[in-house]
Amino acid sequence: MSKKSRGSSSGGGLKRTVSEKDGPCIEGYLDKKQASGMHNWQKKYFVGKKGLLKYWKNEAERNTSGSKYKKTINLRGAKIKKVVKEGSSKSSEFIIFTTDKEYHLR
C-alpha cells in the first residue's frame, strides 16, 4: 500500500498524494493567521484527507513518533471563501468558516 504522487504541487508548497488505504491527501506548509493578539501569520504544516485538515508546528513534529496534531479543522459542512484584495485578480488567502470558528490561511 504505497503512496503515489499524482499531478504537480498546488500553491503554497502543497503536494497531492493518493494512498490505497487513505485515498487522496494533500499536505505541506501554509501560513495561518493567529486568532488572538496581533493577528500575525504563522507557518504550519497541514495534512488534509477524509474531510479533515490537521496541522502541526512543522513537518518534523508531524513525523515524530507519537506526535499528536495541534488542531483539526472539520471541513464537512464548512464554507470556504477566497479573499481577493482590491486591485488584484489573484489571491493566495482564503478563509474556512466552520460552525464555531474562522481559519485564515494562505
PDB file of N, CA and C in Angstrom:
ATOM      1  N   MET A   1       0.831  -1.171   0.000  1.00  0.00           N
ATOM      2  CA  MET A   1       0.000   0.000   0.000  1.00  0.00           C
ATOM      3  C   MET A   1       0.878   1.237   0.000  1.00  0.00           C
ATOM      4  N   SER A   2       1.284   1.588  -1.156  1.00  0.00           N
ATOM      5  CA  SER A   2       2.221   2.689  -1.288  1.00  0.00           C
ATOM      6  C   SER A   2       1.501   3.997  -1.566  1.00  0.00           C
ATOM      7  N   LYS A   3       2.214   5.082  -1.267  1.00  0.00           N
ATOM      8  CA  LYS A   3       1.721   6.402  -1.616  1.00  0.00           C
ATOM      9  C   LYS A   3       2.253   6.756  -2.984  1.00  0.00           C
ATOM     10  N   LYS A   4       1.405   7.286  -3.829  1.00  0.00           N
ATOM     11  CA  LYS A   4       1.831   7.697  -5.153  1.00  0.00           C
ATOM     12  C   LYS A   4       1.530   9.169  -5.313  1.00  0.00           C
ATOM     13  N   SER A   5       2.489   9.909  -5.863  1.00  0.00           N
ATOM     14  CA  SER A   5       2.224  11.314  -6.174  1.00  0.00           C
ATOM     15  C   SER A   5       1.370  11.360  -7.416  1.00  0.00           C
ATOM     16  N   ARG A   6       0.446  12.261  -7.439  1.00  0.00           N
ATOM     17  CA  ARG A   6      -0.399  12.437  -8.608  1.00  0.00           C
ATOM     18  C   ARG A   6      -0.446  13.915  -8.931  1.00  0.00           C
ATOM     19  N   GLY A   7      -0.057  14.263 -10.111  1.00  0.00           N
ATOM     20  CA  GLY A   7      -0.086  15.657 -10.526  1.00  0.00           C
ATOM     21  C   GLY A   7       1.059  16.436  -9.917  1.00  0.00           C
ATOM     22  N   SER A   8       0.971  17.729 -10.033  1.00  0.00           N
ATOM     23  CA  SER A   8       2.024  18.586  -9.507  1.00  0.00           C
ATOM     24  C   SER A   8       1.557  19.231  -8.220  1.00  0.00           C
ATOM     25  N   SER A   9       2.467  19.941  -7.616  1.00  0.00           N
ATOM     26  CA  SER A   9       2.133  20.645  -6.388  1.00  0.00           C
ATOM     27  C   SER A   9       1.095  21.704  -6.680  1.00  0.00           C
ATOM     28  N   SER A  10       0.192  21.909  -5.728  1.00  0.00           N
ATOM     29  CA  SER A  10      -0.682  23.064  -5.826  1.00  0.00           C
ATOM     30  C   SER A  10      -0.020  24.179  -5.043  1.00  0.00           C
ATOM     31  N   GLY A  11      -0.593  25.357  -5.031  1.00  0.00           N
ATOM     32  CA  GLY A  11       0.038  26.522  -4.422  1.00  0.00           C
ATOM     33  C   GLY A  11       0.457  26.309  -2.986  1.00  0.00           C
ATOM     34  N   GLY A  12       1.389  27.154  -2.538  1.00  0.00           N
ATOM     35  CA  GLY A  12       1.815  27.136  -1.154  1.00  0.00           C
ATOM     36  C   GLY A  12       2.694  25.963  -0.789  1.00  0.00           C
ATOM     37  N   GLY A  13       3.276  25.288  -1.778  1.00  0.00           N
ATOM     38  CA  GLY A  13       4.135  24.164  -1.465  1.00  0.00           C
ATOM     39  C   GLY A  13       3.366  22.915  -1.076  1.00  0.00           C
ATOM     40  N   LEU A  14       2.086  22.869  -1.335  1.00  0.00           N
ATOM     41  CA  LEU A  14       1.280  21.689  -1.019  1.00  0.00           C
ATOM     42  C   LEU A  14       1.488  20.633  -2.083  1.00  0.00           C
ATOM     43  N   LYS A  15       1.492  19.371  -1.662  1.00  0.00           N
ATOM     44  CA  LYS A  15       1.600  18.286  -2.642  1.00  0.00           C
ATOM     45  C   LYS A  15       0.425  17.338  -2.458  1.00  0.00           C
ATOM     46  N   ARG A  16      -0.025  16.786  -3.571  1.00  0.00           N
ATOM     47  CA  ARG A  16      -1.140  15.838  -3.567  1.00  0.00           C
ATOM     48  C   ARG A  16      -0.594  14.438  -3.683  1.00  0.00           C
ATOM     49  N   THR A  17      -1.126  13.527  -2.889  1.00  0.00           N
ATOM     50  CA  THR A  17      -0.770  12.117  -2.973  1.00  0.00           C
ATOM     51  C   THR A  17      -2.038  11.284  -2.918  1.00  0.00           C
ATOM     52  N   VAL A  18      -1.928  10.037  -3.353  1.00  0.00           N
ATOM     53  CA  VAL A  18      -3.043   9.104  -3.270  1.00  0.00           C
ATOM     54  C   VAL A  18      -2.522   7.821  -2.645  1.00  0.00           C
ATOM     55  N   SER A  19      -3.195   7.365  -1.607  1.00  0.00           N
ATOM     56  CA  SER A  19      -2.825   6.145  -0.912  1.00  0.00           C
ATOM     57  C   SER A  19      -3.953   5.138  -1.082  1.00  0.00           C
ATOM     58  N   GLU A  20      -3.605   3.880  -1.307  1.00  0.00           N
ATOM     59  CA  GLU A  20      -4.633   2.846  -1.431  1.00  0.00           C
ATOM     60  C   GLU A  20      -5.459   2.753  -0.150  1.00  0.00           C
ATOM     61  N   LYS A  21      -4.817   2.976   0.995  1.00  0.00           N
ATOM     62  CA  LYS A  21      -5.507   2.862   2.285  1.00  0.00           C
ATOM     63  C   LYS A  21      -6.351   4.096   2.600  1.00  0.00           C
ATOM     64  N   ASP A  22      -5.751   5.303   2.437  1.00  0.00           N
ATOM     65  CA  ASP A  22      -6.409   6.525   2.874  1.00  0.00           C
ATOM     66  C   ASP A  22      -7.041   7.354   1.770  1.00  0.00           C
ATOM     67  N   GLY A  23      -6.785   7.019   0.517  1.00  0.00           N
ATOM     68  CA  GLY A  23      -7.329   7.799  -0.581  1.00  0.00           C
ATOM     69  C   GLY A  23      -6.540   9.073  -0.804  1.00  0.00           C
ATOM     70  N   PRO A  24      -7.178  10.094  -1.392  1.00  0.00           N
ATOM     71  CA  PRO A  24      -6.462  11.333  -1.703  1.00  0.00           C
ATOM     72  C   PRO A  24      -6.043  12.093  -0.448  1.00  0.00           C
ATOM     73  N   CYS A  25      -4.903  12.747  -0.546  1.00  0.00           N
ATOM     74  CA  CYS A  25      -4.358  13.501   0.572  1.00  0.00           C
ATOM     75  C   CYS A  25      -3.617  14.710   0.008  1.00  0.00           C
ATOM     76  N   ILE A  26      -3.643  15.805   0.727  1.00  0.00           N
ATOM     77  CA  ILE A  26      -2.859  16.978   0.364  1.00  0.00           C
ATOM     78  C   ILE A  26      -2.092  17.395   1.610  1.00  0.00           C
ATOM     79  N   GLU A  27      -0.805  17.735   1.435  1.00  0.00           N
ATOM     80  CA  GLU A  27      -0.028  18.129   2.603  1.00  0.00           C
ATOM     81  C   GLU A  27       1.066  19.104   2.238  1.00  0.00           C
ATOM     82  N   GLY A  28       1.460  19.895   3.216  1.00  0.00           N
ATOM     83  CA  GLY A  28       2.512  20.879   3.036  1.00  0.00           C
ATOM     84  C   GLY A  28       2.297  22.080   3.936  1.00  0.00           C
ATOM     85  N   TYR A  29       3.123  23.086   3.713  1.00  0.00           N
ATOM     86  CA  TYR A  29       3.082  24.275   4.557  1.00  0.00           C
ATOM     87  C   TYR A  29       2.100  25.327   4.052  1.00  0.00           C
ATOM     88  N   LEU A  30       1.378  25.922   4.984  1.00  0.00           N
ATOM     89  CA  LEU A  30       0.532  27.090   4.745  1.00  0.00           C
ATOM     90  C   LEU A  30       0.771  28.060   5.891  1.00  0.00           C
ATOM     91  N   ASP A  31       0.480  29.320   5.653  1.00  0.00           N
ATOM     92  CA  ASP A  31       0.507  30.299   6.730  1.00  0.00           C
ATOM     93  C   ASP A  31      -0.891  30.388   7.326  1.00  0.00           C
ATOM     94  N   LYS A  32      -0.959  30.401   8.657  1.00  0.00           N
ATOM     95  CA  LYS A  32      -2.234  30.508   9.371  1.00  0.00           C
ATOM     96  C   LYS A  32      -2.197  31.778  10.205  1.00  0.00           C
ATOM     97  N   LYS A  33      -3.253  32.561  10.107  1.00  0.00           N
ATOM     98  CA  LYS A  33      -3.316  33.796  10.882  1.00  0.00           C
ATOM     99  C   LYS A  33      -3.700  33.465  12.316  1.00  0.00           C
ATOM    100  N   GLN A  34      -2.969  34.046  13.279  1.00  0.00           N
ATOM    101  CA  GLN A  34      -3.284  33.846  14.690  1.00  0.00           C
ATOM    102  C   GLN A  34      -4.670  34.394  14.982  1.00  0.00           C
ATOM    103  N   ALA A  35      -5.400  33.714  15.834  1.00  0.00           N
ATOM    104  CA  ALA A  35      -6.752  34.142  16.176  1.00  0.00           C
ATOM    105  C   ALA A  35      -6.750  35.254  17.218  1.00  0.00           C
ATOM    106  N   SER A  36      -5.717  35.302  18.044  1.00  0.00           N
ATOM    107  CA  SER A  36      -5.698  36.304  19.102  1.00  0.00           C
ATOM    108  C   SER A  36      -4.464  37.187  18.971  1.00  0.00           C
ATOM    109  N   GLY A  37      -4.414  38.204  19.764  1.00  0.00           N
ATOM    110  CA  GLY A  37      -3.241  39.072  19.764  1.00  0.00           C
ATOM    111  C   GLY A  37      -3.184  39.969  18.550  1.00  0.00           C
ATOM    112  N   MET A  38      -2.018  39.999  17.914  1.00  0.00           N
ATOM    113  CA  MET A  38      -1.781  40.927  16.813  1.00  0.00           C
ATOM    114  C   MET A  38      -2.114  40.341  15.442  1.00  0.00           C
ATOM    115  N   HIS A  39      -2.685  39.174  15.403  1.00  0.00           N
ATOM    116  CA  HIS A  39      -3.082  38.540  14.142  1.00  0.00           C
ATOM    117  C   HIS A  39      -1.907  38.333  13.199  1.00  0.00           C
ATOM    118  N   ASN A  40      -0.800  37.870  13.725  1.00  0.00           N
ATOM    119  CA  ASN A  40       0.372  37.550  12.912  1.00  0.00           C
ATOM    120  C   ASN A  40       0.141  36.262  12.136  1.00  0.00           C
ATOM    121  N   TRP A  41       0.859  36.109  11.025  1.00  0.00           N
ATOM    122  CA  TRP A  41       0.810  34.886  10.242  1.00  0.00           C
ATOM    123  C   TRP A  41       1.888  33.937  10.755  1.00  0.00           C
ATOM    124  N   GLN A  42       1.524  32.658  10.930  1.00  0.00           N
ATOM    125  CA  GLN A  42       2.476  31.647  11.377  1.00  0.00           C
ATOM    126  C   GLN A  42       2.468  30.483  10.396  1.00  0.00           C
ATOM    127  N   LYS A  43       3.659  30.006  10.044  1.00  0.00           N
ATOM    128  CA  LYS A  43       3.801  28.877   9.132  1.00  0.00           C
ATOM    129  C   LYS A  43       3.487  27.584   9.892  1.00  0.00           C
ATOM    130  N   LYS A  44       2.596  26.755   9.342  1.00  0.00           N
ATOM    131  CA  LYS A  44       2.204  25.475   9.949  1.00  0.00           C
ATOM    132  C   LYS A  44       2.240  24.388   8.876  1.00  0.00           C
ATOM    133  N   TYR A  45       2.418  23.148   9.307  1.00  0.00           N
ATOM    134  CA  TYR A  45       2.405  22.011   8.378  1.00  0.00           C
ATOM    135  C   TYR A  45       1.021  21.371   8.410  1.00  0.00           C
ATOM    136  N   PHE A  46       0.356  21.334   7.257  1.00  0.00           N
ATOM    137  CA  PHE A  46      -1.023  20.841   7.151  1.00  0.00           C
ATOM    138  C   PHE A  46      -1.093  19.514   6.408  1.00  0.00           C
ATOM    139  N   VAL A  47      -2.040  18.663   6.828  1.00  0.00           N
ATOM    140  CA  VAL A  47      -2.383  17.435   6.112  1.00  0.00           C
ATOM    141  C   VAL A  47      -3.905  17.390   6.016  1.00  0.00           C
ATOM    142  N   GLY A  48      -4.412  17.278   4.784  1.00  0.00           N
ATOM    143  CA  GLY A  48      -5.851  17.207   4.569  1.00  0.00           C
ATOM    144  C   GLY A  48      -6.235  15.893   3.927  1.00  0.00           C
ATOM    145  N   LYS A  49      -7.142  15.174   4.583  1.00  0.00           N
ATOM    146  CA  LYS A  49      -7.699  13.941   3.998  1.00  0.00           C
ATOM    147  C   LYS A  49      -8.978  13.574   4.727  1.00  0.00           C
ATOM    148  N   LYS A  50      -9.840  12.892   4.024  1.00  0.00           N
ATOM    149  CA  LYS A  50     -11.108  12.408   4.566  1.00  0.00           C
ATOM    150  C   LYS A  50     -11.932  13.517   5.223  1.00  0.00           C
ATOM    151  N   GLY A  51     -11.935  14.711   4.618  1.00  0.00           N
ATOM    152  CA  GLY A  51     -12.759  15.802   5.123  1.00  0.00           C
ATOM    153  C   GLY A  51     -12.201  16.520   6.341  1.00  0.00           C
ATOM    154  N   LEU A  52     -10.965  16.195   6.719  1.00  0.00           N
ATOM    155  CA  LEU A  52     -10.341  16.830   7.884  1.00  0.00           C
ATOM    156  C   LEU A  52      -9.029  17.495   7.470  1.00  0.00           C
ATOM    157  N   LEU A  53      -8.732  18.625   8.066  1.00  0.00           N
ATOM    158  CA  LEU A  53      -7.484  19.335   7.842  1.00  0.00           C
ATOM    159  C   LEU A  53      -6.785  19.443   9.196  1.00  0.00           C
ATOM    160  N   LYS A  54      -5.666  18.724   9.342  1.00  0.00           N
ATOM    161  CA  LYS A  54      -4.917  18.716  10.603  1.00  0.00           C
ATOM    162  C   LYS A  54      -3.639  19.509  10.411  1.00  0.00           C
ATOM    163  N   TYR A  55      -3.170  20.122  11.503  1.00  0.00           N
ATOM    164  CA  TYR A  55      -1.906  20.843  11.371  1.00  0.00           C
ATOM    165  C   TYR A  55      -1.026  20.711  12.600  1.00  0.00           C
ATOM    166  N   TRP A  56       0.283  20.881  12.335  1.00  0.00           N
ATOM    167  CA  TRP A  56       1.345  20.799  13.332  1.00  0.00           C
ATOM    168  C   TRP A  56       2.206  22.043  13.214  1.00  0.00           C
ATOM    169  N   LYS A  57       3.105  22.233  14.168  1.00  0.00           N
ATOM    170  CA  LYS A  57       4.042  23.353  14.126  1.00  0.00           C
ATOM    171  C   LYS A  57       4.937  23.260  12.896  1.00  0.00           C
ATOM    172  N   ASN A  58       5.406  22.042  12.563  1.00  0.00           N
ATOM    173  CA  ASN A  58       6.264  21.837  11.395  1.00  0.00           C
ATOM    174  C   ASN A  58       6.212  20.371  10.970  1.00  0.00           C
ATOM    175  N   GLU A  59       6.851  20.057   9.856  1.00  0.00           N
ATOM    176  CA  GLU A  59       6.815  18.696   9.318  1.00  0.00           C
ATOM    177  C   GLU A  59       7.528  17.717  10.240  1.00  0.00           C
ATOM    178  N   ALA A  60       8.616  18.161  10.871  1.00  0.00           N
ATOM    179  CA  ALA A  60       9.353  17.281  11.785  1.00  0.00           C
ATOM    180  C   ALA A  60       8.469  16.856  12.953  1.00  0.00           C
ATOM    181  N   GLU A  61       7.679  17.790  13.486  1.00  0.00           N
ATOM    182  CA  GLU A  61       6.761  17.471  14.581  1.00  0.00           C
ATOM    183  C   GLU A  61       5.722  16.445  14.124  1.00  0.00           C
ATOM    184  N   ARG A  62       5.242  16.595  12.895  1.00  0.00           N
ATOM    185  CA  ARG A  62       4.260  15.647  12.356  1.00  0.00           C
ATOM    186  C   ARG A  62       4.851  14.243  12.258  1.00  0.00           C
ATOM    187  N   ASN A  63       6.113  14.158  11.844  1.00  0.00           N
ATOM    188  CA  ASN A  63       6.748  12.866  11.620  1.00  0.00           C
ATOM    189  C   ASN A  63       7.341  12.243  12.881  1.00  0.00           C
ATOM    190  N   THR A  64       7.272  12.947  14.004  1.00  0.00           N
ATOM    191  CA  THR A  64       7.772  12.407  15.272  1.00  0.00           C
ATOM    192  C   THR A  64       6.832  11.322  15.759  1.00  0.00           C
ATOM    193  N   SER A  65       7.386  10.186  16.092  1.00  0.00           N
ATOM    194  CA  SER A  65       6.579   9.069  16.571  1.00  0.00           C
ATOM    195  C   SER A  65       5.794   9.483  17.819  1.00  0.00           C
ATOM    196  N   GLY A  66       4.513   9.235  17.810  1.00  0.00           N
ATOM    197  CA  GLY A  66       3.656   9.558  18.938  1.00  0.00           C
ATOM    198  C   GLY A  66       3.220  11.015  18.993  1.00  0.00           C
ATOM    199  N   SER A  67       3.625  11.809  17.998  1.00  0.00           N
ATOM    200  CA  SER A  67       3.262  13.223  17.987  1.00  0.00           C
ATOM    201  C   SER A  67       1.778  13.381  17.689  1.00  0.00           C
ATOM    202  N   LYS A  68       1.109  14.196  18.470  1.00  0.00           N
ATOM    203  CA  LYS A  68      -0.307  14.477  18.251  1.00  0.00           C
ATOM    204  C   LYS A  68      -0.422  15.800  17.507  1.00  0.00           C
ATOM    205  N   TYR A  69      -1.339  15.864  16.561  1.00  0.00           N
ATOM    206  CA  TYR A  69      -1.544  17.092  15.805  1.00  0.00           C
ATOM    207  C   TYR A  69      -2.004  18.201  16.740  1.00  0.00           C
ATOM    208  N   LYS A  70      -1.727  19.419  16.337  1.00  0.00           N
ATOM    209  CA  LYS A  70      -2.070  20.577  17.152  1.00  0.00           C
ATOM    210  C   LYS A  70      -3.572  20.861  17.115  1.00  0.00           C
ATOM    211  N   LYS A  71      -4.168  20.728  15.945  1.00  0.00           N
ATOM    212  CA  LYS A  71      -5.578  21.079  15.784  1.00  0.00           C
ATOM    213  C   LYS A  71      -6.142  20.361  14.562  1.00  0.00           C
ATOM    214  N   THR A  72      -7.436  20.072  14.594  1.00  0.00           N
ATOM    215  CA  THR A  72      -8.132  19.509  13.447  1.00  0.00           C
ATOM    216  C   THR A  72      -9.254  20.454  13.048  1.00  0.00           C
ATOM    217  N   ILE A  73      -9.314  20.752  11.759  1.00  0.00           N
ATOM    218  CA  ILE A  73     -10.400  21.557  11.209  1.00  0.00           C
ATOM    219  C   ILE A  73     -11.301  20.606  10.426  1.00  0.00           C
ATOM    220  N   ASN A  74     -12.557  20.491  10.854  1.00  0.00           N
ATOM    221  CA  ASN A  74     -13.510  19.630  10.160  1.00  0.00           C
ATOM    222  C   ASN A  74     -14.065  20.397   8.970  1.00  0.00           C
ATOM    223  N   LEU A  75     -13.763  19.919   7.763  1.00  0.00           N
ATOM    224  CA  LEU A  75     -14.191  20.595   6.549  1.00  0.00           C
ATOM    225  C   LEU A  75     -15.598  20.209   6.113  1.00  0.00           C
ATOM    226  N   ARG A  76     -16.161  19.183   6.729  1.00  0.00           N
ATOM    227  CA  ARG A  76     -17.523  18.765   6.373  1.00  0.00           C
ATOM    228  C   ARG A  76     -18.502  19.850   6.830  1.00  0.00           C
ATOM    229  N   GLY A  77     -19.225  20.411   5.898  1.00  0.00           N
ATOM    230  CA  GLY A  77     -20.177  21.467   6.202  1.00  0.00           C
ATOM    231  C   GLY A  77     -19.553  22.854   6.304  1.00  0.00           C
ATOM    232  N   ALA A  78     -18.239  22.940   6.167  1.00  0.00           N
ATOM    233  CA  ALA A  78     -17.567  24.243   6.242  1.00  0.00           C
ATOM    234  C   ALA A  78     -17.749  24.998   4.933  1.00  0.00           C
ATOM    235  N   LYS A  79     -17.668  26.303   5.018  1.00  0.00           N
ATOM    236  CA  LYS A  79     -17.692  27.150   3.823  1.00  0.00           C
ATOM    237  C   LYS A  79     -16.293  27.735   3.654  1.00  0.00           C
ATOM    238  N   ILE A  80     -15.848  27.813   2.404  1.00  0.00           N
ATOM    239  CA  ILE A  80     -14.519  28.332   2.114  1.00  0.00           C
ATOM    240  C   ILE A  80     -14.658  29.517   1.167  1.00  0.00           C
ATOM    241  N   LYS A  81     -14.022  30.616   1.542  1.00  0.00           N
ATOM    242  CA  LYS A  81     -14.109  31.843   0.748  1.00  0.00           C
ATOM    243  C   LYS A  81     -12.708  32.296   0.353  1.00  0.00           C
ATOM    244  N   LYS A  82     -12.524  32.562  -0.916  1.00  0.00           N
ATOM    245  CA  LYS A  82     -11.276  33.115  -1.441  1.00  0.00           C
ATOM    246  C   LYS A  82     -11.281  34.619  -1.172  1.00  0.00           C
ATOM    247  N   VAL A  83     -10.163  35.137  -0.667  1.00  0.00           N
ATOM    248  CA  VAL A  83     -10.050  36.566  -0.377  1.00  0.00           C
ATOM    249  C   VAL A  83      -9.322  37.234  -1.537  1.00  0.00           C
ATOM    250  N   VAL A  84      -9.986  38.192  -2.166  1.00  0.00           N
ATOM    251  CA  VAL A  84      -9.387  38.924  -3.277  1.00  0.00           C
ATOM    252  C   VAL A  84      -9.146  40.358  -2.809  1.00  0.00           C
ATOM    253  N   LYS A  85      -7.901  40.774  -2.835  1.00  0.00           N
ATOM    254  CA  LYS A  85      -7.551  42.133  -2.428  1.00  0.00           C
ATOM    255  C   LYS A  85      -7.945  43.115  -3.514  1.00  0.00           C
ATOM    256  N   GLU A  86      -8.345  44.295  -3.110  1.00  0.00           N
ATOM    257  CA  GLU A  86      -8.739  45.329  -4.065  1.00  0.00           C
ATOM    258  C   GLU A  86      -7.589  45.632  -5.024  1.00  0.00           C
ATOM    259  N   GLY A  87      -7.884  45.689  -6.318  1.00  0.00           N
ATOM    260  CA  GLY A  87      -6.877  45.986  -7.328  1.00  0.00           C
ATOM    261  C   GLY A  87      -6.088  44.772  -7.778  1.00  0.00           C
ATOM    262  N   SER A  88      -6.472  43.582  -7.304  1.00  0.00           N
ATOM    263  CA  SER A  88      -5.756  42.360  -7.688  1.00  0.00           C
ATOM    264  C   SER A  88      -6.762  41.298  -8.114  1.00  0.00           C
ATOM    265  N   SER A  89      -6.420  40.561  -9.144  1.00  0.00           N
ATOM    266  CA  SER A  89      -7.305  39.480  -9.585  1.00  0.00           C
ATOM    267  C   SER A  89      -6.870  38.142  -9.000  1.00  0.00           C
ATOM    268  N   LYS A  90      -5.693  38.119  -8.369  1.00  0.00           N
ATOM    269  CA  LYS A  90      -5.177  36.881  -7.786  1.00  0.00           C
ATOM    270  C   LYS A  90      -5.229  36.943  -6.265  1.00  0.00           C
ATOM    271  N   SER A  91      -5.380  35.800  -5.658  1.00  0.00           N
ATOM    272  CA  SER A  91      -5.387  35.733  -4.205  1.00  0.00           C
ATOM    273  C   SER A  91      -4.784  34.420  -3.760  1.00  0.00           C
ATOM    274  N   SER A  92      -3.993  34.483  -2.733  1.00  0.00           N
ATOM    275  CA  SER A  92      -3.485  33.249  -2.149  1.00  0.00           C
ATOM    276  C   SER A  92      -4.074  33.040  -0.763  1.00  0.00           C
ATOM    277  N   GLU A  93      -4.927  33.974  -0.320  1.00  0.00           N
ATOM    278  CA  GLU A  93      -5.539  33.861   1.007  1.00  0.00           C
ATOM    279  C   GLU A  93      -6.957  33.318   0.880  1.00  0.00           C
ATOM    280  N   PHE A  94      -7.337  32.486   1.849  1.00  0.00           N
ATOM    281  CA  PHE A  94      -8.712  32.007   1.900  1.00  0.00           C
ATOM    282  C   PHE A  94      -9.134  31.837   3.349  1.00  0.00           C
ATOM    283  N   ILE A  95     -10.439  31.822   3.568  1.00  0.00           N
ATOM    284  CA  ILE A  95     -10.994  31.689   4.915  1.00  0.00           C
ATOM    285  C   ILE A  95     -11.872  30.450   4.943  1.00  0.00           C
ATOM    286  N   ILE A  96     -11.680  29.628   5.962  1.00  0.00           N
ATOM    287  CA  ILE A  96     -12.537  28.464   6.185  1.00  0.00           C
ATOM    288  C   ILE A  96     -13.466  28.824   7.342  1.00  0.00           C
ATOM    289  N   PHE A  97     -14.768  28.785   7.080  1.00  0.00           N
ATOM    290  CA  PHE A  97     -15.775  29.066   8.104  1.00  0.00           C
ATOM    291  C   PHE A  97     -16.356  27.736   8.579  1.00  0.00           C
ATOM    292  N   THR A  98     -16.134  27.404   9.852  1.00  0.00           N
ATOM    293  CA  THR A  98     -16.762  26.218  10.439  1.00  0.00           C
ATOM    294  C   THR A  98     -17.889  26.699  11.341  1.00  0.00           C
ATOM    295  N   THR A  99     -18.585  25.781  11.980  1.00  0.00           N
ATOM    296  CA  THR A  99     -19.707  26.179  12.832  1.00  0.00           C
ATOM    297  C   THR A  99     -19.270  27.006  14.036  1.00  0.00           C
ATOM    298  N   ASP A 100     -18.011  26.861  14.458  1.00  0.00           N
ATOM    299  CA  ASP A 100     -17.586  27.571  15.663  1.00  0.00           C
ATOM    300  C   ASP A 100     -16.397  28.513  15.490  1.00  0.00           C
ATOM    301  N   LYS A 101     -15.770  28.572  14.309  1.00  0.00           N
ATOM    302  CA  LYS A 101     -14.553  29.366  14.172  1.00  0.00           C
ATOM    303  C   LYS A 101     -14.257  29.683  12.706  1.00  0.00           C
ATOM    304  N   GLU A 102     -13.445  30.738  12.495  1.00  0.00           N
ATOM    305  CA  GLU A 102     -12.913  31.078  11.171  1.00  0.00           C
ATOM    306  C   GLU A 102     -11.425  30.797  11.173  1.00  0.00           C
ATOM    307  N   TYR A 103     -10.919  30.249  10.067  1.00  0.00           N
ATOM    308  CA  TYR A 103      -9.490  29.998   9.894  1.00  0.00           C
ATOM    309  C   TYR A 103      -9.028  30.743   8.661  1.00  0.00           C
ATOM    310  N   HIS A 104      -8.069  31.645   8.811  1.00  0.00           N
ATOM    311  CA  HIS A 104      -7.499  32.400   7.702  1.00  0.00           C
ATOM    312  C   HIS A 104      -6.184  31.728   7.318  1.00  0.00           C
ATOM    313  N   LEU A 105      -6.075  31.314   6.058  1.00  0.00           N
ATOM    314  CA  LEU A 105      -4.898  30.609   5.568  1.00  0.00           C
ATOM    315  C   LEU A 105      -4.420  31.232   4.268  1.00  0.00           C
ATOM    316  N   ARG A 106      -3.126  31.042   4.011  1.00  0.00           N
ATOM    317  CA  ARG A 106      -2.574  31.455   2.709  1.00  0.00           C
ATOM    318  C   ARG A 106      -1.383  30.585   2.385  1.00  0.00           C
TER     319      ARG A 106
END
